[in-house]
Short mmCIF file of C-alpha atoms and ligand atoms in Angstrom, two decimals:
data_model
loop_
_atom_site.label_atom_id
_atom_site.label_comp_id
_atom_site.label_asym_id
_atom_site.label_seq_id
_atom_site.Cartn_x
_atom_site.Cartn_y
_atom_site.Cartn_z
CA MET A 53 -7.08 -145.48 -156.12
CA CYS A 54 -7.89 -141.94 -157.39
CA VAL A 55 -5.42 -139.25 -156.62
CA LYS A 56 -7.96 -136.99 -154.68
CA LYS A 57 -8.75 -140.07 -152.37
CA ALA A 58 -4.73 -140.40 -151.79
CA LEU A 59 -4.55 -136.71 -151.00
CA ARG A 60 -7.50 -136.76 -148.27
CA MET A 61 -6.06 -140.15 -146.75
CA LEU A 62 -2.65 -138.12 -146.43
CA GLU A 63 -4.50 -135.05 -144.96
CA ASP A 64 -6.01 -137.46 -142.39
CA GLU A 65 -3.08 -139.28 -141.63
CA ASP A 66 -1.28 -135.98 -140.60
CA GLU A 67 -3.12 -133.32 -138.91
CA SER A 68 0.07 -131.49 -138.06
CA GLY A 69 -0.11 -127.99 -139.99
CA ALA A 70 3.22 -128.16 -141.73
CA HIS A 71 2.58 -131.28 -143.74
CA SER A 72 -1.16 -130.70 -144.78
CA GLU A 73 0.11 -126.93 -145.59
CA SER A 74 2.37 -128.48 -148.56
CA LEU A 75 -0.51 -130.34 -149.72
CA LYS A 76 -2.55 -127.46 -150.15
CA GLY A 77 -0.46 -125.97 -153.00
CA PRO A 78 -0.05 -127.74 -156.24
CA ALA A 79 3.14 -129.41 -155.11
CA MET A 80 2.08 -132.62 -154.74
CA SER A 81 4.21 -135.61 -153.31
CA ALA A 82 5.10 -138.17 -155.91
CA THR A 83 4.48 -140.81 -153.88
CA SER A 84 0.86 -140.58 -153.75
CA ILE A 85 0.43 -140.61 -157.43
CA SER A 86 2.71 -143.63 -158.39
CA SER A 87 2.03 -145.68 -155.26
CA ALA A 88 -1.59 -145.71 -156.74
CA GLU A 89 -0.72 -147.68 -159.81
CA ARG A 90 2.20 -149.55 -158.12
CA LEU A 91 5.08 -148.77 -160.69
CA SER A 92 8.52 -148.80 -159.81
CA ALA A 93 10.26 -145.30 -160.27
CA VAL A 94 12.08 -146.31 -163.26
CA GLU A 95 8.68 -147.59 -165.09
CA GLU A 96 6.79 -144.71 -164.13
CA LEU A 97 9.42 -142.21 -165.47
CA THR A 98 9.99 -144.31 -168.78
CA THR A 99 6.21 -144.39 -169.56
CA LEU A 100 4.86 -141.19 -168.13
CA PRO A 101 2.70 -139.48 -170.48
CA LEU A 102 4.11 -136.03 -171.36
CA ARG A 103 1.08 -133.71 -172.13
CA GLY A 104 -2.37 -133.22 -170.95
CA GLU A 105 -2.87 -136.53 -170.15
CA ASN A 106 0.19 -136.43 -167.66
CA PRO A 107 -1.16 -137.02 -163.95
CA TYR A 108 1.14 -134.55 -162.55
CA ILE A 109 0.26 -132.01 -164.80
CA ARG A 110 -3.65 -132.67 -164.58
CA ASP A 111 -3.30 -132.61 -160.45
CA TRP A 112 -1.45 -129.21 -160.76
CA LYS A 113 -4.07 -127.81 -162.67
CA GLU A 114 -6.91 -129.13 -160.58
CA SER A 115 -4.86 -127.85 -157.57
CA GLY A 116 -5.23 -124.47 -158.91
CA GLY A 117 -1.69 -124.29 -160.31
CA ARG A 118 -0.77 -122.86 -163.86
CA VAL A 119 1.22 -124.50 -166.35
CA PHE A 120 3.77 -122.62 -169.04
CA GLY A 121 5.24 -124.21 -171.91
CA TYR A 122 8.67 -123.32 -173.13
CA THR A 123 11.26 -124.96 -175.73
CA CYS A 124 14.47 -123.47 -175.39
CA SER A 125 17.29 -124.04 -172.57
CA TYR A 126 17.76 -120.43 -172.33
CA VAL A 127 14.33 -120.03 -170.53
CA PRO A 128 14.98 -119.84 -166.72
CA GLU A 129 12.82 -122.24 -165.13
CA GLU A 130 13.16 -121.25 -161.42
CA ILE A 131 12.04 -117.64 -162.41
CA LEU A 132 8.66 -119.02 -163.56
CA TYR A 133 8.52 -122.21 -160.90
CA ALA A 134 9.34 -119.43 -157.93
CA GLU A 135 6.14 -117.39 -158.66
CA GLY A 136 4.37 -116.45 -155.63
CA GLN A 137 1.92 -118.93 -153.89
CA PRO A 138 -0.83 -120.17 -153.89
CA SER A 139 -0.98 -120.65 -157.54
CA ARG A 140 2.51 -121.63 -158.76
CA ILE A 141 3.64 -122.10 -162.30
CA LEU A 142 4.73 -125.42 -163.65
CA PRO A 143 7.45 -125.01 -166.52
CA ILE A 144 7.30 -127.82 -169.15
CA ARG A 145 9.39 -128.21 -171.88
CA LEU A 146 7.49 -128.45 -175.14
CA GLY A 147 8.02 -131.85 -177.12
CA ALA A 148 6.20 -132.87 -179.95
CA GLN A 149 6.41 -136.81 -179.55
CA GLY A 150 3.82 -138.75 -181.24
CA THR A 151 3.04 -136.17 -184.05
CA THR A 152 2.19 -137.86 -187.32
CA THR A 153 1.48 -135.15 -189.61
CA THR A 154 2.24 -131.29 -190.05
CA ASP A 155 -0.73 -130.58 -192.38
CA ASP A 156 -2.25 -127.73 -190.17
CA ALA A 157 1.23 -126.35 -189.28
CA ASP A 158 2.17 -126.35 -193.05
CA ILE A 159 -0.59 -123.77 -193.74
CA HIS A 160 1.28 -121.07 -191.60
CA MET A 161 5.01 -122.56 -192.01
CA HIS A 162 7.19 -123.08 -194.81
CA LYS A 163 8.31 -126.41 -195.36
CA PHE A 164 11.65 -125.38 -195.34
CA LEU A 165 11.16 -124.65 -191.79
CA CYS A 166 12.39 -127.00 -188.87
CA SER A 167 10.25 -129.93 -188.63
CA TYR A 168 10.81 -130.01 -184.70
CA CYS A 169 8.97 -126.46 -184.92
CA ARG A 170 6.35 -127.66 -187.31
CA CYS A 171 5.44 -130.37 -185.20
CA VAL A 172 5.16 -128.33 -181.99
CA MET A 173 2.95 -125.88 -183.82
CA GLN A 174 0.92 -128.82 -185.28
CA LEU A 175 0.11 -129.84 -181.42
CA ALA A 176 -0.82 -126.21 -180.55
CA LEU A 177 -2.84 -125.68 -183.55
CA THR A 178 -4.96 -128.89 -182.95
CA GLY A 179 -5.51 -128.29 -179.22
CA GLU A 180 -2.79 -130.59 -177.77
CA TYR A 181 -1.73 -127.92 -175.75
CA ASP A 182 -4.86 -126.20 -174.53
CA PHE A 183 -3.88 -127.02 -171.26
CA LEU A 184 -1.23 -124.43 -171.03
CA ASP A 185 -1.83 -121.06 -169.35
CA GLY A 186 1.26 -119.58 -170.98
CA VAL A 187 4.00 -119.87 -173.33
CA VAL A 188 7.51 -118.57 -173.33
CA LEU A 189 9.51 -118.99 -176.48
CA THR A 190 12.86 -117.31 -177.26
CA ASN A 191 14.84 -116.26 -180.81
CA GLY A 192 16.81 -119.42 -180.23
CA CYS A 193 16.61 -119.35 -184.12
CA GLU A 194 14.80 -117.83 -187.11
CA HIS A 195 12.60 -121.30 -187.10
CA MET A 196 11.71 -120.58 -183.43
CA ARG A 197 10.92 -116.88 -183.89
CA ARG A 198 8.54 -118.03 -186.69
CA THR A 199 6.90 -120.51 -184.01
CA PHE A 200 6.40 -117.58 -181.59
CA GLU A 201 4.84 -115.51 -184.00
CA ILE A 202 2.39 -118.27 -185.23
CA TRP A 203 1.46 -119.27 -181.64
CA ARG A 204 0.78 -115.64 -180.62
CA ASP A 205 -1.58 -114.85 -183.64
CA GLN A 206 -3.36 -118.25 -184.54
CA VAL A 207 -3.38 -120.02 -181.10
CA GLU A 208 -3.59 -116.85 -178.93
CA PRO A 209 -2.88 -118.55 -175.53
CA PRO A 210 -3.65 -116.65 -172.17
CA PHE A 211 -0.12 -115.48 -172.06
CA VAL A 212 2.61 -115.61 -174.61
CA THR A 213 5.97 -114.03 -174.72
CA MET A 214 9.40 -114.09 -176.35
CA LEU A 215 12.66 -113.95 -174.32
CA SER A 216 14.93 -112.30 -176.51
CA VAL A 217 18.71 -113.83 -176.06
CA PRO A 218 21.85 -112.00 -177.55
CA HIS A 219 23.76 -113.81 -179.76
CA ARG A 220 27.13 -112.98 -177.77
CA ARG A 221 27.75 -113.67 -174.42
CA ASP A 222 30.96 -111.59 -174.12
CA GLY A 223 30.67 -107.91 -172.15
CA ASP A 224 28.49 -106.68 -169.53
CA ASN A 225 25.85 -105.06 -171.96
CA HIS A 226 25.16 -108.43 -173.53
CA PHE A 227 24.62 -109.90 -169.92
CA GLN A 228 22.50 -106.95 -168.64
CA TRP A 229 20.30 -107.68 -171.91
CA TYR A 230 19.59 -111.16 -170.72
CA ARG A 231 19.25 -109.97 -167.35
CA ASP A 232 16.76 -107.02 -168.38
CA GLU A 233 14.62 -109.82 -170.32
CA ILE A 234 14.12 -112.09 -167.18
CA THR A 235 13.09 -108.57 -165.31
CA LYS A 236 10.90 -108.03 -168.27
CA LEU A 237 9.20 -111.72 -168.12
CA THR A 238 8.77 -111.41 -164.49
CA ASP A 239 7.12 -108.25 -164.62
CA GLU A 240 4.62 -109.34 -167.58
CA ILE A 241 3.82 -112.63 -165.69
CA GLY A 242 3.17 -110.22 -162.44
CA LYS A 243 0.93 -107.62 -164.54
CA LYS A 244 -1.26 -110.59 -165.88
CA TYR A 245 -1.65 -112.57 -162.71
CA GLY A 246 -0.86 -109.91 -160.25
CA TYR A 247 1.96 -111.31 -157.99
CA LEU A 248 5.96 -111.36 -158.13
CA PRO A 249 8.26 -114.03 -157.04
CA SER A 250 9.70 -113.59 -153.34
CA LYS A 251 13.42 -113.63 -152.75
CA GLU A 252 12.49 -116.77 -150.38
CA SER A 253 10.44 -118.38 -153.32
CA LEU A 254 13.36 -117.94 -155.83
CA ARG A 255 15.85 -119.00 -153.40
CA SER A 256 13.75 -122.34 -152.85
CA ALA A 257 13.35 -122.88 -156.50
CA VAL A 258 17.07 -122.40 -156.79
CA ARG A 259 17.88 -125.19 -154.48
CA THR A 260 15.09 -127.67 -156.00
CA TYR A 261 16.78 -127.23 -159.19
CA ASN A 262 20.21 -127.52 -158.11
CA ARG A 263 19.22 -130.78 -156.51
CA TYR A 264 17.51 -131.94 -159.81
CA ARG A 265 20.95 -131.07 -161.64
CA GLU A 266 22.87 -133.22 -159.13
CA LEU A 267 20.43 -136.24 -159.29
CA MET A 268 20.42 -135.93 -163.31
CA LEU A 269 24.45 -136.21 -163.30
CA GLU A 270 24.22 -138.93 -161.13
CA LEU A 271 21.90 -140.74 -163.65
CA TYR A 272 24.41 -139.73 -166.42
CA GLY A 273 27.08 -141.28 -164.34
CA LEU A 274 25.23 -144.67 -164.49
CA ARG A 275 25.09 -144.48 -168.30
CA SER A 276 28.78 -143.85 -168.77
CA ILE A 277 30.31 -146.62 -166.47
CA GLU A 278 31.73 -149.85 -167.89
CA HIS A 279 28.62 -151.69 -167.53
CA PRO A 280 25.92 -148.96 -168.06
CA LYS A 281 22.83 -149.44 -165.76
CA LEU A 282 20.34 -148.11 -168.39
CA THR A 283 20.08 -147.65 -172.09
CA GLY A 284 20.26 -144.33 -173.77
CA SER A 285 16.52 -144.80 -174.54
CA GLU A 286 15.50 -145.10 -171.12
CA ALA A 287 17.63 -142.17 -170.09
CA MET A 288 15.86 -140.11 -172.65
CA LYS A 289 12.37 -140.90 -171.42
CA ILE A 290 13.56 -140.29 -167.71
CA THR A 291 14.84 -136.79 -168.88
CA GLN A 292 11.86 -136.24 -170.75
CA ALA A 293 9.62 -137.05 -167.69
CA GLY A 294 11.72 -134.62 -165.53
CA TYR A 295 10.78 -131.76 -168.22
CA CYS A 296 7.03 -132.37 -167.47
CA MET A 297 6.69 -132.93 -163.63
CA PRO A 298 7.07 -130.76 -160.62
CA LYS A 299 10.89 -130.98 -159.99
CA GLU A 300 10.33 -131.67 -156.27
CA ALA A 301 8.02 -134.71 -157.29
CA PHE A 302 10.63 -135.59 -159.94
CA ASN A 303 13.74 -135.39 -157.61
CA GLU A 304 12.03 -137.92 -155.28
CA ARG A 305 11.11 -140.37 -158.00
CA LEU A 306 14.62 -139.96 -159.88
CA ALA A 307 16.34 -140.61 -156.33
CA THR A 308 14.31 -143.72 -156.06
CA ALA A 309 14.80 -144.68 -159.76
CA ILE A 310 18.54 -144.30 -159.31
CA GLN A 311 18.56 -146.82 -156.44
CA GLU A 312 16.51 -149.14 -158.44
CA LEU A 313 19.01 -148.79 -161.53
CA ASN A 314 22.06 -149.51 -159.05
CA GLU A 315 20.43 -152.89 -158.45
CA ARG A 316 20.67 -153.85 -162.13
CA PRO A 317 23.84 -156.05 -163.09
CA GLY A 318 24.57 -153.71 -166.13
CA ILE A 319 24.65 -153.98 -169.57
CA THR A 320 27.55 -156.21 -170.51
CA ASP A 321 27.18 -157.14 -174.26
CA ALA A 322 26.97 -153.76 -176.00
CA ARG A 323 28.31 -153.82 -179.26
CA ALA A 324 29.69 -150.45 -179.12
CA ARG A 325 29.64 -147.32 -176.94
CA LEU A 326 28.31 -144.31 -178.69
CA MET A 327 27.71 -140.45 -177.85
CA VAL A 328 24.96 -138.55 -179.76
CA GLY A 329 25.09 -134.72 -180.39
CA GLY A 330 23.16 -132.21 -182.53
CA SER A 331 19.84 -130.77 -183.05
CA TYR A 332 16.85 -130.87 -180.72
CA ILE A 333 15.72 -134.50 -179.74
CA ASP A 334 12.90 -135.24 -177.02
CA ASP A 335 11.49 -138.53 -178.96
CA PRO A 336 13.62 -141.48 -178.45
CA TRP A 337 13.02 -143.02 -181.73
CA PHE A 338 16.31 -141.92 -182.89
CA ILE A 339 18.10 -143.51 -180.09
CA ASP A 340 15.91 -146.40 -180.50
CA ILE A 341 17.32 -146.75 -183.79
CA ILE A 342 21.00 -146.58 -182.85
CA GLU A 343 20.15 -149.16 -179.95
CA SER A 344 18.67 -151.59 -182.13
CA THR A 345 22.07 -151.95 -183.97
CA GLY A 346 23.18 -153.63 -180.36
CA ALA A 347 25.36 -150.10 -179.72
CA VAL A 348 24.42 -148.43 -176.36
CA VAL A 349 24.30 -144.50 -176.38
CA VAL A 350 26.13 -143.90 -173.20
CA THR A 351 26.06 -140.12 -173.21
CA ASP A 352 25.12 -137.16 -175.51
CA VAL A 353 25.93 -133.38 -175.74
CA LEU A 354 22.17 -132.44 -176.64
CA CYS A 355 20.64 -129.45 -175.20
CA THR A 356 17.62 -131.63 -173.97
CA GLY A 357 20.14 -133.82 -172.33
CA ARG A 358 23.53 -133.51 -170.79
CA LYS A 359 24.18 -130.16 -171.88
CA TYR A 360 20.99 -128.74 -169.92
CA ILE A 361 22.09 -130.06 -166.54
CA GLU A 362 25.72 -128.69 -166.73
CA GLY A 363 26.29 -125.73 -164.28
CA MET A 364 24.72 -124.97 -160.79
CA VAL A 365 23.10 -121.70 -159.86
CA ASP A 366 25.45 -120.09 -157.25
CA GLU A 367 23.18 -120.19 -153.99
CA THR A 368 25.41 -117.37 -152.53
CA LEU A 369 24.54 -114.76 -154.99
CA GLU A 370 21.05 -112.43 -155.20
CA PRO A 371 18.92 -115.21 -156.70
CA VAL A 372 17.74 -113.48 -160.01
CA GLU A 373 21.44 -112.50 -160.70
CA ALA A 374 22.53 -115.84 -159.92
CA ILE A 375 19.80 -117.57 -162.43
CA ALA A 376 20.76 -114.97 -165.07
CA ARG A 377 24.41 -115.97 -164.95
CA ARG A 378 23.97 -119.58 -164.92
CA TYR A 379 21.58 -119.57 -167.79
CA PHE A 380 23.28 -117.08 -169.93
CA GLN A 381 26.94 -117.54 -169.27
CA ARG A 382 27.09 -121.49 -168.72
CA ASP A 383 29.27 -123.60 -170.89
CA PRO A 384 28.78 -125.41 -173.15
CA SER A 385 26.44 -122.75 -174.75
CA CYS A 386 24.18 -123.36 -177.84
CA PRO A 387 25.61 -122.92 -181.25
CA ARG A 388 23.29 -120.19 -181.91
CA MET A 389 26.22 -118.15 -179.76
CA VAL A 390 28.59 -116.60 -182.21
CA ASP A 391 31.24 -117.18 -179.47
CA GLY A 392 31.78 -119.90 -177.05
CA TYR A 393 32.70 -122.71 -179.62
CA PRO A 394 36.19 -123.50 -177.81
CA GLU A 395 34.16 -124.11 -174.87
CA ARG A 396 31.68 -126.27 -176.62
CA ILE A 397 34.22 -128.48 -178.35
CA ALA A 398 36.19 -129.00 -175.17
CA PHE A 399 33.02 -130.10 -173.39
CA THR A 400 32.13 -132.48 -176.22
CA LYS A 401 35.69 -133.86 -176.06
CA ARG A 402 35.63 -134.21 -172.22
CA LEU A 403 32.46 -136.10 -172.51
CA ALA A 404 33.52 -138.51 -175.21
CA GLN A 405 36.78 -139.46 -173.13
CA GLU A 406 35.07 -139.76 -169.86
CA ALA A 407 32.58 -141.86 -171.40
CA LYS A 408 35.03 -144.02 -173.27
CA VAL A 409 33.08 -143.96 -176.54
CA ASP A 410 33.88 -145.90 -179.52
CA GLY A 411 32.22 -143.19 -181.60
CA VAL A 412 30.07 -140.02 -181.90
CA VAL A 413 26.96 -139.77 -184.21
CA PHE A 414 26.15 -136.14 -185.05
CA GLU A 415 22.44 -135.56 -185.78
CA ARG A 416 20.77 -132.63 -187.33
CA ILE A 417 17.09 -131.69 -188.34
CA THR A 418 16.91 -130.63 -191.89
CA PHE A 419 17.38 -126.80 -192.41
CA CYS A 420 18.69 -126.43 -188.56
CA ASP A 421 20.99 -123.74 -189.08
CA SER A 422 22.76 -124.05 -185.71
CA HIS A 423 23.62 -127.48 -185.85
CA THR A 424 24.46 -127.70 -189.62
CA VAL A 425 27.88 -125.74 -189.14
CA GLU A 426 28.39 -126.99 -185.57
CA ASN A 427 28.43 -130.75 -186.20
CA LEU A 428 30.75 -130.65 -188.82
CA MET A 429 33.40 -128.38 -186.94
CA GLU A 430 32.84 -130.38 -183.75
CA SER A 431 32.83 -133.88 -185.60
CA GLU A 432 36.34 -132.80 -187.55
CA ASP A 433 37.77 -131.85 -184.03
CA VAL A 434 36.62 -135.01 -182.31
CA GLU A 435 38.20 -137.10 -184.95
CA GLU A 436 41.51 -135.37 -184.22
CA LEU A 437 41.14 -137.44 -180.85
CA GLY A 438 40.95 -140.56 -182.87
CA ILE A 439 37.35 -141.05 -182.18
CA PRO A 440 35.30 -141.72 -185.49
CA THR A 441 32.07 -139.91 -185.88
CA LEU A 442 29.05 -140.14 -188.11
CA ASN A 443 26.97 -137.33 -189.39
CA LEU A 444 23.28 -137.62 -190.00
CA GLU A 445 20.59 -135.59 -191.42
CA ARG A 446 16.98 -136.39 -190.50
CA GLU A 447 13.38 -134.88 -189.92
CA TYR A 448 11.91 -134.93 -186.63
CA LEU A 449 8.91 -136.99 -187.44
CA GLY A 450 11.20 -139.86 -188.17
CA GLY A 451 9.84 -140.75 -191.66
CA ASP A 452 13.32 -142.46 -192.83
CA LYS A 453 14.26 -144.84 -190.10
CA GLY A 454 15.31 -147.57 -192.44
CA ARG A 455 18.28 -145.35 -194.02
CA LEU A 456 19.23 -144.12 -190.65
CA LYS A 457 19.68 -147.48 -189.25
CA THR A 458 21.53 -148.79 -192.26
CA ARG A 459 24.16 -145.59 -191.92
CA VAL A 460 24.75 -146.57 -188.32
CA GLN A 461 25.16 -150.24 -189.15
CA ALA A 462 27.64 -149.29 -191.71
CA PHE A 463 29.58 -146.97 -189.28
CA LEU A 464 29.80 -149.73 -187.01
CA GLU A 465 31.21 -151.89 -189.53
CA LYS A 466 33.69 -149.18 -190.57
CA ILE A 467 34.76 -148.74 -186.85
CA GLY A 468 35.21 -152.76 -186.61
CA LYS A 469 32.39 -152.98 -184.27
S1 LIG B 222 16.57 -128.03 -183.69
FE1 LIG B 222 17.68 -126.52 -184.78
S2 LIG B 222 16.03 -125.19 -186.06
FE2 LIG B 222 14.79 -126.40 -184.81
S3 LIG B 222 14.32 -124.89 -182.96
FE3 LIG B 222 15.98 -126.16 -182.71
S4 LIG B 222 18.22 -124.69 -183.23
FE4 LIG B 222 16.00 -123.98 -184.13
#
């Protein structure tokens, strides 16, 4: 059954204005898409296509919505998602899963640049992201800054901008800088598409995203219990699905997935409980490598994982102010920030102890400046707790899986697992 037919059936079913009204905007109910293919929520979220072939993205665009891509966790999704009706903006986090080469990107980017950035650029240059109406990047690191410049000059999307994020969080002037950048972003989108977010649409987006964080924390809770209800690989796939679906629809499917997971008996034969931290990961192959040894990844301190859902937006404050404070001042921060290490390591230690891990695997993408230093500092401090750590260097593309697996195996033997 095609989605449009499902839509028409829902409209026929319910003539009351309110319900059919919500069907008009691109905010689709998850039920209509998944029921058509009779997938359980866990199945759907762990197998969802992540780019142009994603049914939620496709329907959002077919219903008049726009799709904006972003990479960094300092881009405030609520500000994009709250944009005025009828053509809302769906923010999706740009991954590069399935990239097999960076030949085109390497024409513009030096090989000493982060391979995640080169892979995302490869997809952009070869049309995989042509469905995007806009791109919002940040000065997260010099590699990302270069990605912005090439995306702007070589891909020329309808809308592209850089959100400049200060490298320090202390003092009002740094916060005001970030706050002004959000205003600039809103104005730029307003000028281009002729509308600005209403206070009510901002508050509604804040409520939706806080609900998303609550549900994701519940999902993480099912990972770190004595007998985890899901593997680290499944958790990463579900998390990635959340980055490319309308949040209302994702929240609906995630709530169902959590019910389904609660019915599982739980993993009772894990060889070891591990935590992962470090550079950007959106492709589960690295977690699959670790779990192919019999270990289970029961939590993480990744900016695409647990770190991203930490901290609610305060619903009592003026929405833009509240959103800016949550994104800029939240702990743990990104290691690109020159301040905030004590809060970052405290967070890593807390999660490792709460999840009762047997070890922590710190990974970094070659040439990733932010995590090269941070991983070594954190692993030293975590070992003071008596928790062994392993530091691994890797490429985004995953060319050296055999070596990485051998390293993890040796680590497990070393810690007696
Ligand atoms: S993984 Fe590291 S180098 Fe790559 S974009 Fe993120 S912070 Fe920058």
